[in-house]
Short mmCIF file of C-alpha atoms and ligand atoms in Angstrom, two decimals:
data_model
loop_
_atom_site.label_atom_id
_atom_site.label_comp_id
_atom_site.label_asym_id
_atom_site.label_seq_id
_atom_site.Cartn_x
_atom_site.Cartn_y
_atom_site.Cartn_z
CA MET A 1 14.40 -10.76 -14.41
CA ASP A 2 17.17 -10.34 -11.83
CA ILE A 3 16.90 -7.77 -9.06
CA LYS A 4 18.83 -5.08 -10.99
CA GLU A 5 16.48 -5.44 -13.96
CA ARG A 6 13.46 -5.33 -11.67
CA ARG A 7 14.75 -2.12 -10.03
CA LYS A 8 15.33 -0.54 -13.44
CA ALA A 9 11.86 -1.58 -14.63
CA LEU A 10 10.34 -0.08 -11.47
CA GLU A 11 12.13 3.24 -12.10
CA GLN A 12 10.79 3.22 -15.66
CA LEU A 13 7.29 2.45 -14.36
CA ASN A 14 7.54 5.36 -11.89
CA ARG A 15 8.42 7.68 -14.77
CA GLU A 16 5.38 6.41 -16.67
CA ILE A 17 3.11 6.98 -13.65
CA ARG A 18 4.46 10.51 -13.18
CA THR A 19 3.81 11.48 -16.80
CA THR A 20 0.70 9.50 -17.80
CA GLU A 21 -2.47 11.31 -18.84
CA HIS A 22 -4.56 8.15 -19.08
CA CYS A 23 -6.65 8.37 -15.92
CA PRO A 24 -9.56 10.77 -15.35
CA LEU A 25 -7.73 12.03 -12.22
CA CYS A 26 -4.56 13.13 -14.04
CA PRO A 27 -5.76 16.66 -14.95
CA TYR A 28 -6.26 17.46 -11.24
CA ARG A 29 -2.84 16.47 -9.95
CA THR A 30 0.19 18.58 -9.05
CA SER A 31 2.36 15.44 -8.75
CA ALA A 32 1.49 11.82 -9.30
CA VAL A 33 2.53 9.60 -6.39
CA PRO A 34 3.87 6.26 -7.67
CA GLY A 35 4.86 4.94 -4.25
CA GLU A 36 8.21 4.07 -2.71
CA GLY A 37 10.18 1.33 -1.04
CA PRO A 38 12.76 -1.36 -1.73
CA ILE A 39 12.43 -3.52 -4.82
CA ASP A 40 12.77 -6.62 -2.62
CA ALA A 41 10.29 -5.56 0.08
CA ARG A 42 8.55 -8.52 1.74
CA LEU A 43 5.61 -6.30 2.68
CA PHE A 44 3.63 -4.21 0.20
CA MET A 45 1.18 -1.67 1.63
CA ILE A 46 -1.69 -0.16 -0.33
CA GLY A 47 -3.54 2.99 0.73
CA GLU A 48 -6.44 4.70 -1.04
CA ALA A 49 -5.18 7.79 -2.86
CA PRO A 50 -2.71 10.63 -2.35
CA GLY A 51 -3.96 13.56 -0.25
CA ALA A 52 -2.98 17.24 -0.42
CA GLU A 53 0.52 16.84 1.07
CA GLU A 54 1.31 13.80 -1.06
CA ASP A 55 0.11 15.64 -4.17
CA LYS A 56 2.50 18.52 -3.37
CA ILE A 57 5.54 16.35 -2.69
CA GLY A 58 4.97 13.25 -4.84
CA ARG A 59 5.52 10.77 -1.97
CA PRO A 60 2.93 8.53 -0.25
CA PHE A 61 1.71 9.02 3.31
CA VAL A 62 3.62 12.19 4.21
CA GLY A 63 0.67 14.13 5.71
CA ARG A 64 -1.35 13.67 8.89
CA ALA A 65 -2.42 10.10 8.12
CA GLY A 66 1.19 9.30 7.26
CA MET A 67 2.35 10.54 10.65
CA PHE A 68 -0.07 8.21 12.38
CA LEU A 69 0.96 5.37 10.06
CA ASP A 70 4.68 5.89 10.81
CA LYS A 71 4.03 5.88 14.56
CA ALA A 72 1.83 2.75 14.50
CA LEU A 73 4.34 0.89 12.30
CA ALA A 74 7.24 1.80 14.59
CA GLU A 75 5.28 0.73 17.68
CA ALA A 76 4.65 -2.66 16.08
CA GLY A 77 8.33 -3.05 15.19
CA LEU A 78 7.72 -2.64 11.46
CA ASP A 79 10.30 -0.51 9.66
CA ARG A 80 8.70 1.80 7.06
CA GLU A 81 11.97 1.89 5.09
CA LYS A 82 11.63 -1.81 4.37
CA ILE A 83 8.01 -1.64 3.18
CA PHE A 84 6.89 -0.79 -0.35
CA ILE A 85 4.09 1.77 0.13
CA THR A 86 1.73 2.87 -2.61
CA ASN A 87 -1.94 3.66 -3.24
CA ALA A 88 -4.84 2.22 -5.21
CA VAL A 89 -4.78 5.36 -7.39
CA LYS A 90 -1.66 7.43 -7.98
CA CYS A 91 -3.25 10.89 -8.37
CA ARG A 92 -5.19 12.88 -5.78
CA PRO A 93 -8.97 12.93 -6.30
CA PRO A 94 -10.48 16.44 -6.10
CA GLN A 95 -11.34 17.42 -2.49
CA ASN A 96 -9.95 14.05 -1.35
CA ARG A 97 -13.15 12.26 -2.39
CA LYS A 98 -13.07 8.48 -2.75
CA PRO A 99 -11.70 7.24 -6.08
CA LYS A 100 -14.46 6.16 -8.49
CA THR A 101 -14.61 2.73 -10.11
CA ASP A 102 -13.33 3.97 -13.49
CA GLU A 103 -10.41 5.73 -11.78
CA LEU A 104 -9.50 2.57 -9.84
CA LEU A 105 -9.67 0.58 -13.06
CA ALA A 106 -7.53 3.07 -14.98
CA CYS A 107 -4.79 2.89 -12.33
CA ARG A 108 -5.00 -0.85 -11.68
CA PRO A 109 -2.41 -1.87 -14.30
CA PHE A 110 0.18 0.30 -12.53
CA LEU A 111 -0.51 -1.41 -9.20
CA ASP A 112 -0.38 -4.84 -10.83
CA ARG A 113 2.96 -4.07 -12.48
CA GLN A 114 4.36 -2.84 -9.16
CA LEU A 115 3.29 -6.10 -7.53
CA GLU A 116 4.89 -8.12 -10.32
CA LEU A 117 8.20 -6.26 -9.97
CA VAL A 118 8.42 -6.13 -6.16
CA GLN A 119 7.15 -9.71 -5.71
CA PRO A 120 6.17 -9.29 -2.05
CA GLU A 121 4.92 -12.17 0.06
CA TRP A 122 2.62 -9.95 2.10
CA ILE A 123 0.13 -7.29 1.09
CA CYS A 124 -1.40 -5.05 3.75
CA THR A 125 -4.39 -3.09 2.49
CA LEU A 126 -5.26 0.10 4.38
CA GLY A 127 -8.99 0.78 4.32
CA ALA A 128 -12.00 -0.41 2.40
CA VAL A 129 -11.01 0.96 -1.01
CA ALA A 130 -7.65 -0.88 -1.17
CA THR A 131 -9.09 -4.01 0.45
CA GLY A 132 -11.94 -4.01 -2.10
CA LEU A 133 -9.39 -4.52 -4.88
CA PHE A 134 -8.94 -8.09 -3.58
CA LEU A 135 -11.84 -9.02 -1.27
CA LYS A 136 -15.47 -7.99 -1.15
CA GLU A 137 -16.28 -8.58 2.55
CA SER A 138 -16.71 -5.78 5.05
CA LEU A 139 -13.52 -4.55 6.67
CA THR A 140 -15.07 -4.74 10.14
CA LYS A 141 -15.29 -8.52 9.68
CA ILE A 142 -12.02 -9.23 7.96
CA HIS A 143 -9.42 -6.78 9.33
CA GLY A 144 -6.48 -8.18 11.29
CA LYS A 145 -6.68 -11.60 9.64
CA LEU A 146 -4.73 -13.27 6.87
CA TYR A 147 -6.21 -14.28 3.54
CA PRO A 148 -4.16 -16.24 0.99
CA VAL A 149 -5.00 -14.71 -2.39
CA ASP A 150 -4.04 -15.67 -5.89
CA HIS A 151 -3.66 -12.60 -8.07
CA ASN A 152 -2.46 -12.67 -11.70
CA GLY A 153 -0.85 -16.06 -11.13
CA ARG A 154 1.02 -15.10 -7.95
CA LYS A 155 0.23 -16.00 -4.36
CA TYR A 156 0.12 -13.38 -1.61
CA GLN A 157 -0.79 -13.28 2.05
CA LEU A 158 -3.34 -10.48 2.23
CA PHE A 159 -3.76 -8.67 5.54
CA PRO A 160 -6.44 -5.96 5.58
CA THR A 161 -6.66 -3.24 8.22
CA TYR A 162 -8.33 0.16 8.61
CA HIS A 163 -7.08 3.28 6.86
CA PRO A 164 -4.91 5.49 9.11
CA ALA A 165 -7.05 8.56 8.28
CA ALA A 166 -10.11 6.78 9.76
CA VAL A 167 -8.56 7.43 13.18
CA PHE A 168 -9.35 11.15 12.86
CA ARG A 169 -13.07 10.37 12.44
CA VAL A 170 -13.28 7.34 14.77
CA PRO A 171 -10.44 7.52 17.32
CA VAL A 172 -10.97 3.96 18.68
CA LEU A 173 -9.83 2.61 15.33
CA GLY A 174 -6.31 3.72 16.24
CA GLU A 175 -6.08 0.87 18.74
CA GLU A 176 -7.42 -1.59 16.15
CA ILE A 177 -4.75 -0.55 13.64
CA ARG A 178 -2.00 -0.83 16.26
CA LYS A 179 -3.20 -4.32 17.25
CA ASP A 180 -3.45 -5.36 13.60
CA PHE A 181 0.10 -4.20 12.81
CA LYS A 182 1.44 -6.13 15.81
CA GLN A 183 -0.42 -9.20 14.63
CA LEU A 184 1.01 -8.74 11.13
CA ARG A 185 4.56 -8.46 12.40
CA GLU A 186 4.13 -11.62 14.52
CA ARG A 187 2.85 -13.51 11.49
CA MET A 188 5.78 -12.30 9.41
CA VAL A 189 8.31 -13.27 12.06
CA LYS A 190 6.76 -16.73 12.36
CA SER A 191 6.79 -17.25 8.62
CA ALA A 192 10.51 -16.38 8.18
CA PRO A 193 12.24 -16.22 11.57
CA HIS A 194 15.69 -16.89 10.10
CA SER A 195 15.38 -15.37 6.65
CA GLY A 196 18.77 -13.67 7.06
CA LYS A 197 17.19 -10.43 5.74
CA GLY A 198 17.52 -8.59 9.05
CA PRO A 199 14.48 -7.42 11.02
CA PRO A 200 11.37 -9.12 9.73
CA GLN A 201 9.59 -6.92 7.23
N1 URA B 1 -4.06 8.58 2.31
C1 URA B 1 -3.78 7.58 1.46
O1 URA B 1 -4.57 6.66 1.25
N2 URA B 1 -2.62 7.59 0.85
C2 URA B 1 -1.71 8.54 1.02
O2 URA B 1 -0.64 8.46 0.41
C3 URA B 1 -2.01 9.56 1.93
C4 URA B 1 -3.20 9.58 2.56
#
């Protein structure tokens, strides 16, 4: 598929995500939140689930956690506009509870199709739920490091960090996230310093 076909397929997939009734979370949503970002993003970020603001607007990370995320990305020199940002589940769980295993499984094919279409080199998982889709170790041990993963026949550099909302419960994690994002940007610059794609995201 060329890039135009991939973009078209992604738009079609977004329409499917916005109208599907296949997940146990669908009846609770105002809007599904497919995610957003360029079709050729090098970096693909995965959060947990939409919250109240995201559910209202239909876009990822637009509430309080999103404000922290935007600030930490900018400080690290990572441009949000160049990142594809989505969540492990596309509909808000009631009272913002953690998504259950069956809900994660129901939404997984959407995430996998997004990965296939965007074809990023790097995946940054935000928090234990998104990280758990790929690795089973505790986030405290593995955050801020790179893990080559093979997923559905494609290779990715997986970089787990904490979820931005964790900062509101445990403020010291803010510094960890900032450090991790800086580390991620350095790794990305080193891996493609002259990619010709502009600033390294
Ligand atoms: N938290 C998430 O995990 N995702 C969002 O989109 C917003 C808050």
